Short mmCIF file of C-alpha atoms in Angstrom, two decimals:
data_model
loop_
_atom_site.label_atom_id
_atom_site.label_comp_id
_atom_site.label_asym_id
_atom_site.label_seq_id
_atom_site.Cartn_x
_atom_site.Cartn_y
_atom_site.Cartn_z
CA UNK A 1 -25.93 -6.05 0.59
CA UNK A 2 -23.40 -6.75 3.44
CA UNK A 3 -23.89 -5.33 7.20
CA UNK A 4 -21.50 -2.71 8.81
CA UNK A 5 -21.11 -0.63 11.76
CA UNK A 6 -22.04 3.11 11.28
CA UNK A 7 -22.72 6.11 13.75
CA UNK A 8 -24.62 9.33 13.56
CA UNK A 9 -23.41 11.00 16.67
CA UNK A 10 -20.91 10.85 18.93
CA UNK A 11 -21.28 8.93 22.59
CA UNK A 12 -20.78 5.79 24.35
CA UNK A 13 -20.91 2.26 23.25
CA UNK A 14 -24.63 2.62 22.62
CA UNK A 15 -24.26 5.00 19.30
CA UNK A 16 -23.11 2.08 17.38
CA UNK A 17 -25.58 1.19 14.62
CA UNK A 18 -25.06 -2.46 12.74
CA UNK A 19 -27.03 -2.14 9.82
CA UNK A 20 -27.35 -3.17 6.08
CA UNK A 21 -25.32 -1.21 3.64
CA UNK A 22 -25.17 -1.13 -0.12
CA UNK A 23 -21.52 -1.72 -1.51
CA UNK A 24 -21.01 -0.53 -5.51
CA UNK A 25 -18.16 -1.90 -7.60
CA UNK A 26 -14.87 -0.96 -6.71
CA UNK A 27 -13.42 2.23 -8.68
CA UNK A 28 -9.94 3.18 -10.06
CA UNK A 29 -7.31 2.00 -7.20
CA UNK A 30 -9.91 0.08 -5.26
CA UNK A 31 -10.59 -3.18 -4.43
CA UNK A 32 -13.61 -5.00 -3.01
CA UNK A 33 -12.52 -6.74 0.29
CA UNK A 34 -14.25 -9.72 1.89
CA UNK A 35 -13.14 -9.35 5.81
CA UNK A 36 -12.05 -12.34 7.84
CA UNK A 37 -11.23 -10.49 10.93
CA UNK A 38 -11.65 -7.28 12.39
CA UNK A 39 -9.18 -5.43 14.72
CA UNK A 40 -9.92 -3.30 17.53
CA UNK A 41 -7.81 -0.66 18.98
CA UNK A 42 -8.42 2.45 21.31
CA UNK A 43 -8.43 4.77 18.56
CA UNK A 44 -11.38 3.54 17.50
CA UNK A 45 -13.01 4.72 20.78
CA UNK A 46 -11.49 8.24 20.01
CA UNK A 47 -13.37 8.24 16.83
CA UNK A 48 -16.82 6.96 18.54
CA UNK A 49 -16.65 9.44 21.35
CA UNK A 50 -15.51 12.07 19.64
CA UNK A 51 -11.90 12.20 21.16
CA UNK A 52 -11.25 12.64 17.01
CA UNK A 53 -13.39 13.75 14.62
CA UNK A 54 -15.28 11.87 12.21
CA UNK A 55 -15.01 13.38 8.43
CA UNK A 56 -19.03 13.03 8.15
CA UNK A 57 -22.11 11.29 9.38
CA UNK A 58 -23.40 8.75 9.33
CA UNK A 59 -19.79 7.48 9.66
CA UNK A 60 -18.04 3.91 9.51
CA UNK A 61 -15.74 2.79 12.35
CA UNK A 62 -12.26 0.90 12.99
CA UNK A 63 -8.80 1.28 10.63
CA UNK A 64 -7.61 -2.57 10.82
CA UNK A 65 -8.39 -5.60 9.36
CA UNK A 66 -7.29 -8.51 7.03
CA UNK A 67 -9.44 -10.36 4.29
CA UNK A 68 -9.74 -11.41 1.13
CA UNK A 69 -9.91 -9.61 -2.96
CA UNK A 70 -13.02 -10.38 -4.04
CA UNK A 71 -12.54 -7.64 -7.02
CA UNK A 72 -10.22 -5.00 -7.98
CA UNK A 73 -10.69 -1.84 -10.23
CA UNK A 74 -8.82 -0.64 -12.72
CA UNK A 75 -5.28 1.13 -11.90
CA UNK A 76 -4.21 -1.94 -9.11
CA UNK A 77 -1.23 -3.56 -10.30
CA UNK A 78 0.31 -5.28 -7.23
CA UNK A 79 -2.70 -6.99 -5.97
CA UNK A 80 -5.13 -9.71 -7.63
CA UNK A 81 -8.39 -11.51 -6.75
CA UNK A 82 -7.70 -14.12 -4.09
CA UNK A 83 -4.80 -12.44 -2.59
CA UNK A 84 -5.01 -12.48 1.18
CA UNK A 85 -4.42 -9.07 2.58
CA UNK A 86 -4.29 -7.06 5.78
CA UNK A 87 -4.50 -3.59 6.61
CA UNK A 88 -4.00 -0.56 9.17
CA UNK A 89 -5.28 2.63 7.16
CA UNK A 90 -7.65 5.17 6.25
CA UNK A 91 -10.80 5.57 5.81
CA UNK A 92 -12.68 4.64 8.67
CA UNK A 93 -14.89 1.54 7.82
CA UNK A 94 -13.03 -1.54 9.35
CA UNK A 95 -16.38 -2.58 11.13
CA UNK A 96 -17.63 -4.31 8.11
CA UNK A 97 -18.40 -8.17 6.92
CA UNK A 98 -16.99 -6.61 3.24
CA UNK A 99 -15.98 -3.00 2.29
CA UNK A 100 -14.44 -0.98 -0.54
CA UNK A 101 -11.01 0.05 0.24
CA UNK A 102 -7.96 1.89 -1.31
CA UNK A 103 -5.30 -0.51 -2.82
CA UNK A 104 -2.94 1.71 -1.49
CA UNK A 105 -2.98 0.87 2.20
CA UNK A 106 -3.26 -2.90 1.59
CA UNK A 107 -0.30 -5.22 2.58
CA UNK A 108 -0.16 -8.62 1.59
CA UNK A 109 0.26 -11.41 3.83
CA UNK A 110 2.43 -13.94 4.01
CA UNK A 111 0.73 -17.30 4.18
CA UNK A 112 2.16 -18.20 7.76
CA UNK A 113 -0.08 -15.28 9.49
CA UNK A 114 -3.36 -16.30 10.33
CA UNK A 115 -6.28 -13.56 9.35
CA UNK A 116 -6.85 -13.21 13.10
CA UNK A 117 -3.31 -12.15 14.03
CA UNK A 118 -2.97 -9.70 11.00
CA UNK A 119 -5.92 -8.13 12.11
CA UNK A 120 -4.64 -7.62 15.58
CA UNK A 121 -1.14 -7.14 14.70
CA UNK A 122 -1.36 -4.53 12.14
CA UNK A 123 -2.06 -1.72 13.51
CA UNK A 124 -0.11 -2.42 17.14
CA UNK A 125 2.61 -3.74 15.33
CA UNK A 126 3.70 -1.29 12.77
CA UNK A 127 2.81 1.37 16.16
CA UNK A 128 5.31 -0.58 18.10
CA UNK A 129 7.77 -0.55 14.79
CA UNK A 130 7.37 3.29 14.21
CA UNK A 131 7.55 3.86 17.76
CA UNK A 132 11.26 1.65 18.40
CA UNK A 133 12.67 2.16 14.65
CA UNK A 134 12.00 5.33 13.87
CA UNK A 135 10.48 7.51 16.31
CA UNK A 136 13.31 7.02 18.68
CA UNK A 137 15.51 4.61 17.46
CA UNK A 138 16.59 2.13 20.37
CA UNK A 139 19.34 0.83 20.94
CA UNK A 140 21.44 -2.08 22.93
CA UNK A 141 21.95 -0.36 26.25
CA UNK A 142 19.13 2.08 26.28
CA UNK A 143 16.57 2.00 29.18
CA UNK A 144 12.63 2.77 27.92
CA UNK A 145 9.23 3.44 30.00
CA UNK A 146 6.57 1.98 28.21
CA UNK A 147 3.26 3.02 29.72
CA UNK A 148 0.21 0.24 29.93
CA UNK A 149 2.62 -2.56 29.02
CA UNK A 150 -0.31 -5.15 29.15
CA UNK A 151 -1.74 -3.74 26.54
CA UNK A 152 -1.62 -4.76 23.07
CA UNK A 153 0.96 -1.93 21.90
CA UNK A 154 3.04 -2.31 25.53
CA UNK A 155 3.41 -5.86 24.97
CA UNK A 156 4.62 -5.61 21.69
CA UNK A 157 7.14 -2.78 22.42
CA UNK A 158 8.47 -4.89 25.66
CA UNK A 159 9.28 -8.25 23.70
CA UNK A 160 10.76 -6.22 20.49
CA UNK A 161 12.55 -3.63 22.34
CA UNK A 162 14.43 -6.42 24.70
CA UNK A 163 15.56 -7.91 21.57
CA UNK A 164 16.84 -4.62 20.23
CA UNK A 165 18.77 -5.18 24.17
CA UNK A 166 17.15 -2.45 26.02
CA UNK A 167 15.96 -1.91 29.65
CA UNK A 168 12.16 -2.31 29.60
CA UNK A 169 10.55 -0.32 32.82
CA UNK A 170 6.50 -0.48 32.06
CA UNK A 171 3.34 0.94 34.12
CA UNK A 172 0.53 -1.48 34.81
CA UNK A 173 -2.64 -1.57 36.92
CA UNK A 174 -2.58 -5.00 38.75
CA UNK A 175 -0.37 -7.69 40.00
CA UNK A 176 -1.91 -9.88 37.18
CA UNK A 177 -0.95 -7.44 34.56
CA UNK A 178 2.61 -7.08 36.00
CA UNK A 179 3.36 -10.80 35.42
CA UNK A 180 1.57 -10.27 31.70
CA UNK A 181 4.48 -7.24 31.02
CA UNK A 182 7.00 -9.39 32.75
CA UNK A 183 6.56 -12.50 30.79
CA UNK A 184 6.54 -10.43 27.79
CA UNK A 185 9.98 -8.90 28.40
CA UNK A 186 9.20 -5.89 30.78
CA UNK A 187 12.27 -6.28 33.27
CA UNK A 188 10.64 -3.46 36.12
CA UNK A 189 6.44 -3.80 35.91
CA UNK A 190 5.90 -0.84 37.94
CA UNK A 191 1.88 -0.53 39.69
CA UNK A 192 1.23 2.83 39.04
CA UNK A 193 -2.10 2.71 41.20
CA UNK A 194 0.74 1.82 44.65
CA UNK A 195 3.79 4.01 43.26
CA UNK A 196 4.81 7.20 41.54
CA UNK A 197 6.23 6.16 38.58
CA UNK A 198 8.80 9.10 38.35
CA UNK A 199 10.01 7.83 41.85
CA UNK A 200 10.34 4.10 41.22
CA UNK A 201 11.94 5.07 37.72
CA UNK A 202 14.92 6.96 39.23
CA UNK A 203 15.22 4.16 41.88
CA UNK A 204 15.82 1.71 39.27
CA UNK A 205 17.80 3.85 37.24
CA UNK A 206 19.72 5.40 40.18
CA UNK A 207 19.14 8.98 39.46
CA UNK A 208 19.46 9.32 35.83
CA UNK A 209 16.03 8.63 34.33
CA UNK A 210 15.17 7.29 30.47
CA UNK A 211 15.99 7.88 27.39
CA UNK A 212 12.88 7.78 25.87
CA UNK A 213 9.04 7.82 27.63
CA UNK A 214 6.25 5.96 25.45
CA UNK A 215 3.38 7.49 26.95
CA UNK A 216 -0.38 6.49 25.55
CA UNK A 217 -2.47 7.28 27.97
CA UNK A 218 -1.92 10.82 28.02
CA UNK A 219 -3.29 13.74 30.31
CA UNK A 220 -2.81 11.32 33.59
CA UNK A 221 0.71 10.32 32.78
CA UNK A 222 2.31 13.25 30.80
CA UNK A 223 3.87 15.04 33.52
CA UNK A 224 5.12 12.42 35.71
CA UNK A 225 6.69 10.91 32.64
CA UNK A 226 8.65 13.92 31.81
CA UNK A 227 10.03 13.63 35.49
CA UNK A 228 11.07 10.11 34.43
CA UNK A 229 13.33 10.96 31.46
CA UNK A 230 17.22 11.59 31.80
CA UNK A 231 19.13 14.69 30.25
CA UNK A 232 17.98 15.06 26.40
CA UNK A 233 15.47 12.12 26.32
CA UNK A 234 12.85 12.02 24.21
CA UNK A 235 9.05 12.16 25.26
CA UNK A 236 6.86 10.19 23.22
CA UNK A 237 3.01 10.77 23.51
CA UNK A 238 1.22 8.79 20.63
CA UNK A 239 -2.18 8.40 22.79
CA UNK A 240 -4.28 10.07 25.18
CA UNK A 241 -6.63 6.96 26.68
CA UNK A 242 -6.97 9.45 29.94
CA UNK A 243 -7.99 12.66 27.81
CA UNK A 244 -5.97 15.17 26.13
CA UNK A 245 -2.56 16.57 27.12
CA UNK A 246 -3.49 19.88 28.24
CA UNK A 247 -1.86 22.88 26.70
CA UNK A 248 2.22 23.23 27.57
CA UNK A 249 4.62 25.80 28.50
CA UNK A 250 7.55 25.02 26.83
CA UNK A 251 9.76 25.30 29.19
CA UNK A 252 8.55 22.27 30.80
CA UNK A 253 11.25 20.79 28.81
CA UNK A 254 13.58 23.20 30.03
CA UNK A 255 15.42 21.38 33.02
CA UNK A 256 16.66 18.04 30.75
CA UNK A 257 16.46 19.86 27.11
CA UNK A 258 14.25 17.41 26.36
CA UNK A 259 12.64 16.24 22.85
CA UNK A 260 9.12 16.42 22.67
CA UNK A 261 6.86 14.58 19.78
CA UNK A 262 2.98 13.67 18.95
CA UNK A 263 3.57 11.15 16.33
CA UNK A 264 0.77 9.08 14.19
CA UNK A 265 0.99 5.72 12.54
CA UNK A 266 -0.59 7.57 9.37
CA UNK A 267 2.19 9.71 9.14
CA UNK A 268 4.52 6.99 8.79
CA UNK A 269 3.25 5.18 6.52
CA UNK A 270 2.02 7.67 4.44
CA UNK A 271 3.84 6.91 1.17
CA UNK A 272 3.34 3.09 -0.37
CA UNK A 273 6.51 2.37 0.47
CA UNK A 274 6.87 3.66 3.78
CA UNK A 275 4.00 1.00 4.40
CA UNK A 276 5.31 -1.76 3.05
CA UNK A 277 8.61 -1.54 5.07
CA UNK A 278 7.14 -0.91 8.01
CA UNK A 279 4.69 -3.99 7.69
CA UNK A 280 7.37 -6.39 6.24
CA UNK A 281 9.51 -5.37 9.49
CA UNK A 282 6.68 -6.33 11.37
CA UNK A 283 6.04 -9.66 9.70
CA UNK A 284 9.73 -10.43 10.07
CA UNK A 285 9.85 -10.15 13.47
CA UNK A 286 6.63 -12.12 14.11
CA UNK A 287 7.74 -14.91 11.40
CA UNK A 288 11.24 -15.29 13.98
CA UNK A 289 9.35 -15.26 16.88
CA UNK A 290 11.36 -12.00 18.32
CA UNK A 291 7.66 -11.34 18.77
CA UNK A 292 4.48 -13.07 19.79
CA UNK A 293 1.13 -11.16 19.79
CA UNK A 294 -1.31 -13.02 21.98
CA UNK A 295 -5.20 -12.21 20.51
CA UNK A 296 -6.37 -12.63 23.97
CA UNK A 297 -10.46 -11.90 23.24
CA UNK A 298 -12.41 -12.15 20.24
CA UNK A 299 -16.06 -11.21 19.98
CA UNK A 300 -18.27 -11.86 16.63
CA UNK A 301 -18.58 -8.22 14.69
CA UNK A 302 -22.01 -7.43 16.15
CA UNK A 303 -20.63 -7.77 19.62
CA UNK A 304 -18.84 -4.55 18.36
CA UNK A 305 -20.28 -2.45 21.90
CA UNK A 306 -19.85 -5.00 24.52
CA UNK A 307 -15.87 -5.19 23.34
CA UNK A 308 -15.33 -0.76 23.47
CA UNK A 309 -16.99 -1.44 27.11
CA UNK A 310 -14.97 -3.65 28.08
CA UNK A 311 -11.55 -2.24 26.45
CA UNK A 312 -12.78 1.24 28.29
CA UNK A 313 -13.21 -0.79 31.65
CA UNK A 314 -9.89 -1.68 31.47
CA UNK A 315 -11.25 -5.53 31.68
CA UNK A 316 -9.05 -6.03 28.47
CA UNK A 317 -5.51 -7.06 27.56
CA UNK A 318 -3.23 -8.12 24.54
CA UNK A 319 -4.96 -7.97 21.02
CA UNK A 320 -8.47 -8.00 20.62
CA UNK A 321 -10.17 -9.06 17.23
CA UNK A 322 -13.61 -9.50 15.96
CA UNK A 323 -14.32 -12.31 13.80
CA UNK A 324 -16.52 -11.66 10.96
#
């Protein structure tokens, strides 16, 4: 018997069950997981408020965390009892002291990276990587707009995209959150609450916009960002923390030829290899120092409500992680 996090119906904070479940023996290509830490992430807000839909009810919550093999069923090769291991993967079911998870979307990790900062770098990090490495590729000399660069994804992208030797512009919400992005590499924190962005962005860049817009929040931002991009840049909206992008004409992206894209961590890393690139990039650059994730809350597991209330109200920066 070990206690998780389930839900029956979709809502606020208050839906969030933390209850006894039964775990079995772990089947062909599982293993049985003991959980050090627990990451949390907006997506896992999506999920509980029904932003995404759950496969079935009652249904487990959160898609990052890092632990240790307890057992493994038959068919693993690559990973043993003992083995310290993180994750940022399908199914839903992070919100768990222990849990039985496909081999397949474990990483190992190396011995230099605590429990508590694979568990809140996982899933931000290998976002960030897809997002500068593959997604749009940057490069020295680009400029980027990274919306909420306080955040745990912004302030990931600013520090690893001003080592790639780009131009970092980022939206915050406060003065305090400005100095956050600026510290972590953003060279123009703009305030979107005092500015339009799409203004202060062609002031900086005298007329000629960014290549590439990394735009989470979503319905709010979407069409002032396209207004920030120059001639065949590249809109990026991998998350929608104001609500969905409403439907588009097309040619909205008419006047720059721009590139449009709704990409997802899942499709990234979909093969085993795929994954395990992406997460030793990650590792590497965290190992060097290029980049430093700051877990900047914690909360024990069955504080698992007070932390989505206080991510929604915004009270919130950096990596979060519950400790289990």
């Amino acid at each position: 018997m070990t206690k998780a996090f389930r839900f029956y119906e979709t809502g606020g904070s208050d839906v969030l069950r933390f209850e006894d479940v039964t775990l079995g023996t772990p089947g062909e290509g599982e293993v049985l997981l003991r959980q050090k830490a627990v990451g949390l992430n907006y997506i896992d807000i999506y999920f509980r408020s029904g932003v995404y839909p759950a496969p079935s009810y009652p249904a487990g919550l959160g898609l990052e965390g890092a632990g240790v093999i307890e057992a493994v069923g038959d068919g693993v090769t690559d990973l043993s009892v003992g083995d310290r291991v993180a994750y940022a993967a399908q199914p839903l079911g992070a919100y768990a002291e222990a849990r039985i998870m496909p081999a397949k979307g474990l990483v190992k990790i190396p011995d230099d990276i605590s429990f508590e900062l694979a568990a809140g770098a996982m899933l931000q990090g290998m976002t960030a990587q897809y997002l500068l490495r593959r997604t749009y590729k940057v490069q020295k000399g680009d400029t980027i707009l990274i919306h909420a660069a306080a955040g745990g994804v912004g302030q990931i992208v600013c520090q690893w995209a001003k080592h790639l030797g780009a131009t970092v512009i980022g939206t915050v919400g406060s003065p305090e959150k400005a100095e956050i992005a600026k510290a972590k590499g953003c060279d123009y924190p703009i305030l979107y609450r005092d500015d339009v962005v799409s203004e202060r962005v062609m002031d900086i860049t005298k007329g000629q916009g960014v290549d590439v817009v990394y735009d989470s929040v979503g319905k709010d931002t979407f069409d002032d960002s396209l207004k920030c991009l120059k001639r065949l840049g590249m809109m990026v909206s991998f998350g929608q923390a104001s609500g969905a992008v409403p439907p588009i004409e097309m040619s909205k992206l008419a006047p720059g030829a721009y590139f449009l894209t709704r990409p997802s961590i899942f499709q990234y890393t979909a093969t085993r290899e795929e994954l395990l690139a992406t997460a030793q990039d990650l590792f590497d650059v965290l190992k060097s120092g290029v980049v430093k994730i700051d877990i900047t809350a914690t909360y024990p597991l069955a504080d698992a409500a007070k932390a989505h209330d206080d991510l929604e109200g915004r009270k919130t920066n950096g990596s979060i992680v519950f400790t289990v």
